[in-house]
Short mmCIF file of N, CA and C in Angstrom, two decimals:
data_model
loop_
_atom_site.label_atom_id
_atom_site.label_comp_id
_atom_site.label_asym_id
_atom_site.label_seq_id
_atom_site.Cartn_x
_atom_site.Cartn_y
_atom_site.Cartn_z
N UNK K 1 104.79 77.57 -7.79
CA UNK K 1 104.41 77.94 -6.44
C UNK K 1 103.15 77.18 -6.05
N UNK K 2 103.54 76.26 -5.06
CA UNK K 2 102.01 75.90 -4.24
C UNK K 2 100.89 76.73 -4.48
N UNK K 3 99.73 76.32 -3.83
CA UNK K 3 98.51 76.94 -4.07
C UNK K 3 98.11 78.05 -2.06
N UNK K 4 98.91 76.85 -0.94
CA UNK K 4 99.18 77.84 -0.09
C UNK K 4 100.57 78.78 0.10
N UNK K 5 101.67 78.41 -0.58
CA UNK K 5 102.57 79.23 -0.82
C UNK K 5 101.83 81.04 -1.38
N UNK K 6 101.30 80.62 -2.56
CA UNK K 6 99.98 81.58 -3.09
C UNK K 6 99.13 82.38 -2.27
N UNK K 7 98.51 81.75 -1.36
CA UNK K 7 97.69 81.86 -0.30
C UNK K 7 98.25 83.19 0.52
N UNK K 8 99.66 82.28 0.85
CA UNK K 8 100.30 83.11 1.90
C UNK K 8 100.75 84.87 1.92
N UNK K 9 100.86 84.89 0.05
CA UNK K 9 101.19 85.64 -0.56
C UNK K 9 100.16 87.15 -0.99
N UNK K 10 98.98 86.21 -1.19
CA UNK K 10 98.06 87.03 -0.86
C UNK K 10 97.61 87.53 0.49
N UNK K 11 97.67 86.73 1.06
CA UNK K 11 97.50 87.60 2.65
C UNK K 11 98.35 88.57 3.23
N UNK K 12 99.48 88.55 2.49
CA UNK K 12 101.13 89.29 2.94
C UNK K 12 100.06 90.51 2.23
N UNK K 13 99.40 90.69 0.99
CA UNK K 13 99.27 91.81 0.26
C UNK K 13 97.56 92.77 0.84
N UNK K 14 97.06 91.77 1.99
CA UNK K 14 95.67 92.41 2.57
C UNK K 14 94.61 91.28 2.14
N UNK K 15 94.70 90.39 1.50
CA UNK K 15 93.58 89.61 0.62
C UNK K 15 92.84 88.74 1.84
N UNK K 16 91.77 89.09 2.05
CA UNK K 16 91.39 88.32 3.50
C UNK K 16 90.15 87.05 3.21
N UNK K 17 89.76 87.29 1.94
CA UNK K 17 89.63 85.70 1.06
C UNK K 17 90.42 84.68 1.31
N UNK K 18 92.00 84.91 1.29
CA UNK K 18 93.01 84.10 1.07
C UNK K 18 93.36 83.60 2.59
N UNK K 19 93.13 84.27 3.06
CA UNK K 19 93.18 83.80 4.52
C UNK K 19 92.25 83.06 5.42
N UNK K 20 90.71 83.17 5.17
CA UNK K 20 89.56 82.86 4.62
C UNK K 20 89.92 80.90 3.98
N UNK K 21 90.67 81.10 3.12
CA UNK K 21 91.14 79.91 2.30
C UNK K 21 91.69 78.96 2.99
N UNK K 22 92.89 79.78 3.59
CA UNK K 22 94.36 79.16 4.55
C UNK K 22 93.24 78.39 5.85
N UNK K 23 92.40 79.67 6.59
CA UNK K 23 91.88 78.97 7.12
C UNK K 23 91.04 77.70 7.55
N UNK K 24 90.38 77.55 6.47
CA UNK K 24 89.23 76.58 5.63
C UNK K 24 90.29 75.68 6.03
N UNK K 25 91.62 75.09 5.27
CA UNK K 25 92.30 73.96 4.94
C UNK K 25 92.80 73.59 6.10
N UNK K 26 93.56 74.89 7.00
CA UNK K 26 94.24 73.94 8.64
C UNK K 26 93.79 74.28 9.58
N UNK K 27 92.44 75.20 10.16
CA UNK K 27 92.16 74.90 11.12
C UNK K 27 91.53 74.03 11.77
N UNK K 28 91.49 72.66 11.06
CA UNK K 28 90.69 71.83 11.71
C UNK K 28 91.96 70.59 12.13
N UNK K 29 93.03 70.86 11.72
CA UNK K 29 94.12 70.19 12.02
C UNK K 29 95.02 70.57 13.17
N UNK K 30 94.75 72.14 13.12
CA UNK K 30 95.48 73.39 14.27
C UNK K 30 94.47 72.84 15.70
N UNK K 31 93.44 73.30 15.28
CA UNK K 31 92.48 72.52 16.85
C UNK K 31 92.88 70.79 16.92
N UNK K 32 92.87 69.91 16.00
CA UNK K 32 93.01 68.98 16.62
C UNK K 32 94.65 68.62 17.49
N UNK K 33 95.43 69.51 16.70
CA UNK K 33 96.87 69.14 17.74
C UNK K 33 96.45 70.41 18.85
N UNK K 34 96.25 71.25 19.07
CA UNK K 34 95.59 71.90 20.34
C UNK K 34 95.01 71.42 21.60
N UNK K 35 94.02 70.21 20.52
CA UNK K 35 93.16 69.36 21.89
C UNK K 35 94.07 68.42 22.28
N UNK K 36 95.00 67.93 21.83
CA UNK K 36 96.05 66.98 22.34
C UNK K 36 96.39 67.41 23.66
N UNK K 37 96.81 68.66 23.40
CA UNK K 37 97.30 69.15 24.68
C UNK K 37 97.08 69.72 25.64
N UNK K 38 95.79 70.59 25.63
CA UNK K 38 95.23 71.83 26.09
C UNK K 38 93.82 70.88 26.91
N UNK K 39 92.89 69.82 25.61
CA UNK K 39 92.07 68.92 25.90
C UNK K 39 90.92 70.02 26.41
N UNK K 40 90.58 71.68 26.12
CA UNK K 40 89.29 72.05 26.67
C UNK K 40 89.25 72.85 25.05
N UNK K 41 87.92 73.06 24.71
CA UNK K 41 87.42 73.51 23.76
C UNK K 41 87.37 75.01 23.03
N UNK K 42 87.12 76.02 24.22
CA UNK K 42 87.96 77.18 24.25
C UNK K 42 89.20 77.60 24.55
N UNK K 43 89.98 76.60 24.51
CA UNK K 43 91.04 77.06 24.75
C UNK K 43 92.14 76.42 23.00
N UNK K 44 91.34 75.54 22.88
CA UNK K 44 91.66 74.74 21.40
C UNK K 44 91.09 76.19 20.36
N UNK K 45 89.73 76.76 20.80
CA UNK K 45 89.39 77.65 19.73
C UNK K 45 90.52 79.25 19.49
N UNK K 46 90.74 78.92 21.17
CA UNK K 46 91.72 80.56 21.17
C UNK K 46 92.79 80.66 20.33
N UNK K 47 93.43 79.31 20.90
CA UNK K 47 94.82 78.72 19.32
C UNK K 47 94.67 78.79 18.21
N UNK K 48 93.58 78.29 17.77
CA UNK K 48 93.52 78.22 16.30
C UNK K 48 93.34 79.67 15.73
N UNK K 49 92.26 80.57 16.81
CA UNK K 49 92.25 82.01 16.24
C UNK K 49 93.49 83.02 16.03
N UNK K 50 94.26 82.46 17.27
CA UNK K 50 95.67 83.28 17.54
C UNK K 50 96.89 83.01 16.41
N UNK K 51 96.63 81.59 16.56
CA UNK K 51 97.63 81.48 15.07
C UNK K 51 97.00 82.10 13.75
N UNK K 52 96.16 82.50 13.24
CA UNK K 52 95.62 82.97 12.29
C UNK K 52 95.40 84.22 12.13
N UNK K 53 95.35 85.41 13.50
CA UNK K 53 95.49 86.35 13.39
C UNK K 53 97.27 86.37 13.40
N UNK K 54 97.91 86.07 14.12
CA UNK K 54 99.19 85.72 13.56
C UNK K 54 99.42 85.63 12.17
N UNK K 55 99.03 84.82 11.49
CA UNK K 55 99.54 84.53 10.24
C UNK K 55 98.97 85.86 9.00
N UNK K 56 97.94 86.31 9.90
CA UNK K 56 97.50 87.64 8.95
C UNK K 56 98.83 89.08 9.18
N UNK K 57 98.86 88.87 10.36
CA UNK K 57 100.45 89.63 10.19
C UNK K 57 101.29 89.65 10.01
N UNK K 58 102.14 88.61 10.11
CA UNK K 58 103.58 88.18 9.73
C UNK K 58 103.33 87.26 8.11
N UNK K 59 102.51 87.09 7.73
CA UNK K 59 102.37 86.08 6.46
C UNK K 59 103.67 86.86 5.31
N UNK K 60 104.04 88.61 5.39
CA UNK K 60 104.76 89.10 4.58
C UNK K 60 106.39 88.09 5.06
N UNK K 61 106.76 87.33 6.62
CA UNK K 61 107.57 86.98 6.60
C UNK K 61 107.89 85.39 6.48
N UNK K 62 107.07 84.91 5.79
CA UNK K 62 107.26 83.34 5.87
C UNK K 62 108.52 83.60 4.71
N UNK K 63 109.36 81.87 4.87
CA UNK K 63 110.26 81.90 3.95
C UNK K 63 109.96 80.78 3.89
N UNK K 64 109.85 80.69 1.57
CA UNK K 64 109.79 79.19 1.65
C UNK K 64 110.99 78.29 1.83
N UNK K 65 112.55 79.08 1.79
CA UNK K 65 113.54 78.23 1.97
C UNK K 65 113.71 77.57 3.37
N UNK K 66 113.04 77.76 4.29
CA UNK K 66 113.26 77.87 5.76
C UNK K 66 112.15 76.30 5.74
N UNK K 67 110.99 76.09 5.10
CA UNK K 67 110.08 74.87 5.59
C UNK K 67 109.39 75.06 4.68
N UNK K 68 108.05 74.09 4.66
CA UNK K 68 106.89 74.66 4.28
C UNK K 68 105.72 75.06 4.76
N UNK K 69 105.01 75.69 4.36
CA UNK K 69 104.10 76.09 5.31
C UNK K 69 103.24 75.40 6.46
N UNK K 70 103.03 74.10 6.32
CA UNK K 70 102.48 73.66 7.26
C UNK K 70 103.19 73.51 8.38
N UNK K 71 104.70 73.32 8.14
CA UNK K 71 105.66 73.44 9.06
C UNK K 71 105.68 74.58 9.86
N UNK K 72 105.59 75.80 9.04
CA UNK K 72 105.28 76.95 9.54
C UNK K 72 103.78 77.13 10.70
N UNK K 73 103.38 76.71 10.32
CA UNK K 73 101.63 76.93 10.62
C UNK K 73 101.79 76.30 11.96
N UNK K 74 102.38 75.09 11.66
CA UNK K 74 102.53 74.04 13.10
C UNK K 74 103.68 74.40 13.94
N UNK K 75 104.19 75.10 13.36
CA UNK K 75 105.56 75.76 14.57
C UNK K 75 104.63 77.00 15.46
N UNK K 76 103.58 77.47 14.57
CA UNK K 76 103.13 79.08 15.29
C UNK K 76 102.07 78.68 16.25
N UNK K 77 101.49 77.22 15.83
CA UNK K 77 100.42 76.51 16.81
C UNK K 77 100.81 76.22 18.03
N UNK K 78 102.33 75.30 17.34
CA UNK K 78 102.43 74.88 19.06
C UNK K 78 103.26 76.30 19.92
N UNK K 79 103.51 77.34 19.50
CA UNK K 79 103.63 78.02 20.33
C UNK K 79 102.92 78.84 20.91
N UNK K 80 101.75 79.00 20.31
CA UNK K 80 100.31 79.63 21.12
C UNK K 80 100.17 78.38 22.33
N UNK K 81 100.36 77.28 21.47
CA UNK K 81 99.64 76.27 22.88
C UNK K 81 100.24 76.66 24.18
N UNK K 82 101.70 76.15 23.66
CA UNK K 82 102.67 76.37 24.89
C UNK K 82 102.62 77.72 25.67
N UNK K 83 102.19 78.69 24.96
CA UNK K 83 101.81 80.02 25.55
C UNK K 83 100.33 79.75 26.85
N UNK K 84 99.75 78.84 26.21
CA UNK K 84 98.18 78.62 26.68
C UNK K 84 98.56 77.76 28.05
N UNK K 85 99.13 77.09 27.81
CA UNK K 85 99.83 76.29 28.66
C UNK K 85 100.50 76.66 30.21
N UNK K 86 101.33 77.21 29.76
CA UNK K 86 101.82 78.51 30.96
C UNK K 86 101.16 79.21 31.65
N UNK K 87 100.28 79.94 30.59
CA UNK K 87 99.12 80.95 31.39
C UNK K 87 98.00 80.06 32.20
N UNK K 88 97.67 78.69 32.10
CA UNK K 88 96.79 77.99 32.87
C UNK K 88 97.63 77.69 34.43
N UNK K 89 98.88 77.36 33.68
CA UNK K 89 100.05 76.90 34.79
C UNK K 89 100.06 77.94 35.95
N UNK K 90 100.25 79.07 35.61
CA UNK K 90 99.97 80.28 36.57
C UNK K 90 99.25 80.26 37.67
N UNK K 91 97.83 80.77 36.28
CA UNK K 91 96.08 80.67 37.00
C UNK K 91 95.93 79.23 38.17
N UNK K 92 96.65 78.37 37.30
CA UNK K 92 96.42 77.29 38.58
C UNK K 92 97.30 77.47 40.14
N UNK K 93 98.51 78.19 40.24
CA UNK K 93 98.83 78.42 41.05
C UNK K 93 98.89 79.38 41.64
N UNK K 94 97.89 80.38 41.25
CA UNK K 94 97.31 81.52 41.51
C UNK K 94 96.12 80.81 42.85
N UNK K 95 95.22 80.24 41.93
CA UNK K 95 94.01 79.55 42.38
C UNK K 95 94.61 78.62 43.61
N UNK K 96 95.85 77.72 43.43
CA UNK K 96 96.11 77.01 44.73
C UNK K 96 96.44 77.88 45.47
N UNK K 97 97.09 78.82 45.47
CA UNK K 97 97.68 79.69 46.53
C UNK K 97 96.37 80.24 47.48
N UNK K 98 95.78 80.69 46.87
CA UNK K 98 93.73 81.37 47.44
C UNK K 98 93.50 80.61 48.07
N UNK K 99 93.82 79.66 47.67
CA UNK K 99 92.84 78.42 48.75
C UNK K 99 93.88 77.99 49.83
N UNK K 100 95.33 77.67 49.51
CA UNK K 100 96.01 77.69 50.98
C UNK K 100 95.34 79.08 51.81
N UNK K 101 95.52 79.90 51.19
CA UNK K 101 95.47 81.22 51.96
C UNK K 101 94.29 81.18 52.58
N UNK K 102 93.32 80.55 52.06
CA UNK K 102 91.74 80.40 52.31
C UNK K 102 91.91 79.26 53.78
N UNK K 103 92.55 78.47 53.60
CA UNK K 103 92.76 77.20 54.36
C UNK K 103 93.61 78.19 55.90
N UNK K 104 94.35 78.83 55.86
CA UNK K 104 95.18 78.90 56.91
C UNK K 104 94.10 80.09 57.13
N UNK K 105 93.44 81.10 56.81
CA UNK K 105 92.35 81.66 57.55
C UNK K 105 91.30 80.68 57.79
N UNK K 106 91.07 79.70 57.72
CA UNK K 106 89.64 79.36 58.17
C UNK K 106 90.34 78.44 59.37
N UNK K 107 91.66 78.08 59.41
CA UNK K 107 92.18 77.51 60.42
C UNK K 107 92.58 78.53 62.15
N UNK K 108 93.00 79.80 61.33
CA UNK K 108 93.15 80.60 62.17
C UNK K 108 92.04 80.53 62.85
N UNK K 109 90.53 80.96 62.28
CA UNK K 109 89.48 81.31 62.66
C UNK K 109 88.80 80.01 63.30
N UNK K 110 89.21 78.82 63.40
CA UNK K 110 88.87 77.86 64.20
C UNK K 110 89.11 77.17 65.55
N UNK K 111 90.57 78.22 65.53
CA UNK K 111 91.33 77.48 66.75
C UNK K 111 91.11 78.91 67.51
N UNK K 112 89.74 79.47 68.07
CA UNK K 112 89.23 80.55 69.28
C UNK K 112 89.60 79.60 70.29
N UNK K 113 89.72 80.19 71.65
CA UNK K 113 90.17 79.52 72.50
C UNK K 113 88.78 79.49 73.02
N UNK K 114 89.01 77.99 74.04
CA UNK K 114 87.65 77.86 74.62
C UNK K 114 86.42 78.71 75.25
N UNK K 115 87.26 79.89 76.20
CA UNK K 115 86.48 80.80 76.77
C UNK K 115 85.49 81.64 75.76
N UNK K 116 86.85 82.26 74.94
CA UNK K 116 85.94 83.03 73.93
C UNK K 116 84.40 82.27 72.83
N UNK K 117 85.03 80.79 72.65
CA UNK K 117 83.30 80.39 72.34
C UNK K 117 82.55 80.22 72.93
N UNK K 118 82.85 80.16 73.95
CA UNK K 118 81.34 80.05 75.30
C UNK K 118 81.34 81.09 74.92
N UNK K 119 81.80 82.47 75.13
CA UNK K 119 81.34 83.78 75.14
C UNK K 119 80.55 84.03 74.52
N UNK K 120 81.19 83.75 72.92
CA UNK K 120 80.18 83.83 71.95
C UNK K 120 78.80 83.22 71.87
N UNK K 121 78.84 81.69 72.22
CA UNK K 121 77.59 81.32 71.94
C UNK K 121 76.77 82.00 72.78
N UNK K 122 77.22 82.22 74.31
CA UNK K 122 76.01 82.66 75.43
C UNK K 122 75.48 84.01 74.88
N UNK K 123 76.53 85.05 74.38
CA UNK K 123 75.81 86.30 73.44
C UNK K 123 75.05 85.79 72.20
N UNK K 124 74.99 85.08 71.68
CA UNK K 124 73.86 84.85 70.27
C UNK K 124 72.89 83.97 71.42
N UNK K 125 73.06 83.46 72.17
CA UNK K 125 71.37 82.89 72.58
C UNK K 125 71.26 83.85 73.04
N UNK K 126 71.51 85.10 73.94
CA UNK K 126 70.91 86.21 74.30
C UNK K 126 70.48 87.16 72.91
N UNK K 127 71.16 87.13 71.99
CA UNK K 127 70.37 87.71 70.65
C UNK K 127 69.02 86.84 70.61
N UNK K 128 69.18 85.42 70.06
CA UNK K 128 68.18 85.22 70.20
C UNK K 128 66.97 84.73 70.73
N UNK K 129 67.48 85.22 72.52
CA UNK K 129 66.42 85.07 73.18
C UNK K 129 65.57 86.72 73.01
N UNK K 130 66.36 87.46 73.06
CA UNK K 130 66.28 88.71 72.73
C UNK K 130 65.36 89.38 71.52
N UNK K 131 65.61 88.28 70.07
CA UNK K 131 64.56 88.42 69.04
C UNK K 131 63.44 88.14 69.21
N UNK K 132 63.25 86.88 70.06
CA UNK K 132 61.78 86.03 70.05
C UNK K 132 61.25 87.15 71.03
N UNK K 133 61.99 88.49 71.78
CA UNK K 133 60.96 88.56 72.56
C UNK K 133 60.01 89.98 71.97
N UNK K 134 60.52 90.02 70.79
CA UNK K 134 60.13 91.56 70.08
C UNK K 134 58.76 91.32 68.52
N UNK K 135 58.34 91.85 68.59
CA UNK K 135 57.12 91.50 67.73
C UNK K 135 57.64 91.13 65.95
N UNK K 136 56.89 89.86 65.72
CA UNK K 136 57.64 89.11 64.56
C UNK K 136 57.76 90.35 63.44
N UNK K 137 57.12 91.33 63.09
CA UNK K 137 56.67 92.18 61.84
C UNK K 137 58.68 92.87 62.22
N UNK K 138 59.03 93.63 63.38
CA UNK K 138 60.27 93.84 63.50
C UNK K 138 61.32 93.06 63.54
N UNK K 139 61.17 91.77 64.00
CA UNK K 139 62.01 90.65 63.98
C UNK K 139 62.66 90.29 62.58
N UNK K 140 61.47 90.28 62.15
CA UNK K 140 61.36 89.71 60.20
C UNK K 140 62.71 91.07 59.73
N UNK K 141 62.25 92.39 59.47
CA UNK K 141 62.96 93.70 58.97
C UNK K 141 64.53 93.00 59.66
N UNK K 142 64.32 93.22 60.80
CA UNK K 142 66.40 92.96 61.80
C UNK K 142 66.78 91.71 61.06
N UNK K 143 65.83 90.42 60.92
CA UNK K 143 66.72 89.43 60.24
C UNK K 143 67.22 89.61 58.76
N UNK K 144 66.54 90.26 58.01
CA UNK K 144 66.70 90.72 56.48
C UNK K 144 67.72 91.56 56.68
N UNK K 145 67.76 92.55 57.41
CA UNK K 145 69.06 93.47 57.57
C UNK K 145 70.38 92.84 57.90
N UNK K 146 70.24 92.55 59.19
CA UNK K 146 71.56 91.12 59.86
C UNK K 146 72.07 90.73 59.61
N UNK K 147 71.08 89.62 58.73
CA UNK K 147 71.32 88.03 58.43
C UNK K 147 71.93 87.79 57.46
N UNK K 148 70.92 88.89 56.22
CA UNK K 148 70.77 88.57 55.12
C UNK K 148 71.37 88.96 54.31
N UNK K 149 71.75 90.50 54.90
CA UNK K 149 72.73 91.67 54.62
C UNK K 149 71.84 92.96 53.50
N UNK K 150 70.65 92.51 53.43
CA UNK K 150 69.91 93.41 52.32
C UNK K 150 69.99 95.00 53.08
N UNK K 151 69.62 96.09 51.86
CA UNK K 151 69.35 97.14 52.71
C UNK K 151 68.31 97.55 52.57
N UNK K 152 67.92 98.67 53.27
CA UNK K 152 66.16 99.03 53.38
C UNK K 152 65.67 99.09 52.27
N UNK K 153 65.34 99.22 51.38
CA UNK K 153 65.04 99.54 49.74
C UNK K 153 64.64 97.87 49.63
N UNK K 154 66.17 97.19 49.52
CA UNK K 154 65.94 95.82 49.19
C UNK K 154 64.65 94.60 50.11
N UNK K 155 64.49 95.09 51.48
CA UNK K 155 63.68 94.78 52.61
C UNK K 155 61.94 95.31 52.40
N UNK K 156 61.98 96.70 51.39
CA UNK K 156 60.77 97.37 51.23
C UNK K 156 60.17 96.61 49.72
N UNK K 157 61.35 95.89 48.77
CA UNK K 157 60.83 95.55 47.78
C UNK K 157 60.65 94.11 48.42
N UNK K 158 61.41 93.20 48.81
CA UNK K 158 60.97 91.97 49.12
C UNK K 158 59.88 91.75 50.01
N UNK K 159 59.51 92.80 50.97
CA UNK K 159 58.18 92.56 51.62
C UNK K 159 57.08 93.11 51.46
N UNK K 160 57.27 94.60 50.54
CA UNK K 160 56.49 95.07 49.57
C UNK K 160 55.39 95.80 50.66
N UNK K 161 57.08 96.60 51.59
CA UNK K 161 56.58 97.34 52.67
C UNK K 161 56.59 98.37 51.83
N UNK K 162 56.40 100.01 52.44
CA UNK K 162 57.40 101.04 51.98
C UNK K 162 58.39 101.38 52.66
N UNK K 163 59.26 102.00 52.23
CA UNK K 163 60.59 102.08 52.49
C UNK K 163 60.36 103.19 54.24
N UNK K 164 59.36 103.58 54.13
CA UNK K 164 59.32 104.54 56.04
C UNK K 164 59.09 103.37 56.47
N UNK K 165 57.74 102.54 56.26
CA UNK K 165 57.71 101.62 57.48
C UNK K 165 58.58 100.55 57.82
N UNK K 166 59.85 99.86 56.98
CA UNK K 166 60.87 99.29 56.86
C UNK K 166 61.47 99.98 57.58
N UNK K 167 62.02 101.33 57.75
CA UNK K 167 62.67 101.90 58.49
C UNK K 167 62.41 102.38 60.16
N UNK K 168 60.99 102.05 60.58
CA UNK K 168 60.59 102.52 61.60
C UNK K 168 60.64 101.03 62.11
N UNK K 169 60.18 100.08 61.55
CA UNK K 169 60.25 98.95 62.19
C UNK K 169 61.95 98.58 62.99
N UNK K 170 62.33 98.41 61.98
CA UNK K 170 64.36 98.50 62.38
C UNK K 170 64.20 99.57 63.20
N UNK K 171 63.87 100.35 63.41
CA UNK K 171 64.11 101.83 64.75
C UNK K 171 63.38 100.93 65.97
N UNK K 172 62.14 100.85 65.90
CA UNK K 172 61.48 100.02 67.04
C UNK K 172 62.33 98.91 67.18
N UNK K 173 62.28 98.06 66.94
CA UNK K 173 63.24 96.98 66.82
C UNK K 173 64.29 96.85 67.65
N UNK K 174 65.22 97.98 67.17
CA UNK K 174 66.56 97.60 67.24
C UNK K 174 66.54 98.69 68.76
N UNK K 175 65.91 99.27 69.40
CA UNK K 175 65.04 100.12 70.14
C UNK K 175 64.65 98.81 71.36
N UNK K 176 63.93 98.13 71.08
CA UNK K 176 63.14 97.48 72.11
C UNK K 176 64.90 96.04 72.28
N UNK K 177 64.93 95.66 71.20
CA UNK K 177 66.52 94.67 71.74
C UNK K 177 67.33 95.52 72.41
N UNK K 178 67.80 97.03 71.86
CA UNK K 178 68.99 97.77 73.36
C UNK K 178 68.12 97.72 74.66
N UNK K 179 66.79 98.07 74.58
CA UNK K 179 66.49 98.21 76.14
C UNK K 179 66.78 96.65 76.73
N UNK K 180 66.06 95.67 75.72
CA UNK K 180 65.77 94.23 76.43
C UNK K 180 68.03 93.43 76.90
N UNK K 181 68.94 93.96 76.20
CA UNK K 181 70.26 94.02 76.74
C UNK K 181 70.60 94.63 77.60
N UNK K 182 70.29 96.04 78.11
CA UNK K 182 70.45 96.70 79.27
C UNK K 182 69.71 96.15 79.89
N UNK K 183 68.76 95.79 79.86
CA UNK K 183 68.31 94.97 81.38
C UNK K 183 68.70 93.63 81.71
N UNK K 184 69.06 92.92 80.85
CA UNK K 184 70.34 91.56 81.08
C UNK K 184 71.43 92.18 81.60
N UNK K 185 72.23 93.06 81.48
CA UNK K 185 73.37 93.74 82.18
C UNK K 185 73.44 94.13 83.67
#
């Protein structure tokens, strides 16, 4: 009996030395036909682990009349690959699909009809004619809120207000812009 025939034999029986062993001798042969195909580094490491926790379970069914083990070893490799393979195949058309999908909303969202972007722009220069006309200390709080999307907490630590006067400012604020819109109306 071979010395990995042996090997194999002990691992069928729990011996995780022996596997330990098995490993030592082909995983540096298992990653290199991996990178052939796969060509990224974690994904060469996932193979080599998968066939090996593999081979810690089924090792009770190798047959030596059937091949020999490296035959074996290299039949269980390339079918992790080919497994690895598929599952990228997916993810990649997972990922193209997002981005058509991404593409036909940002197309939707481009073709506003003319009126409605005048609309729009003439309402944001009235925002921000509307900001410049309110005192910068409230201006500053509405743009962090707005803009920025933070919430009061996050506005009281970045300006290293407290969290009332963060909140009274946005009240004044947002207070003096409704009056300064009702009187554009």
């Amino acid at each position: 009996m071979s010395e990995a025939k042996n090997l194999l034999t002990q691992i069928a029986q729990g011996e995780r030395q022996a596997l330990s062993q098995l490993y030592d001798r082909y995983s540096r042969i298992i990653y290199a036909i991996a990178w052939k195909s796969l060509n990224s580094v974690e994904d060469c490491e996932e193979v080599v682990l998968d066939v090996f926790a593999q081979v810690w379970k089924i090792a009770d069914r190798f047959d030596v009349d059937k091949g020999s083990i490296e035959q074996w070893l290299f039949t269980l490799a390339r079918s992790r690959i080919l497994d690895r393979l598929r599952k990228l195949q997916r993810l990649n058309k997972v990922v193209t699909a997002a981005i058509a999908d991404g593409k036909e909303i940002e197309s939707a969202t481009i073709s506003v009809d003319p009126l409605t972007a005048v609309e729009i722009a003439e309402r944001h220069q009235q925002v921000l004619t509307a900001l410049s006309c309110i005192p910068s200390a409230q201006r500053e709080v509405i743009e962090m809120a707005y803009y920025r999307g933070l919430t009061h907490a996050e506005i009281a630590t970045a300006t290293g207000l407290s969290l009332g006067t963060v909140k009274t400012r946005l009240r004044l604020g947002l207070s003096k812009l409704r009056v300064g819109f009702e009187n554009e109306s």
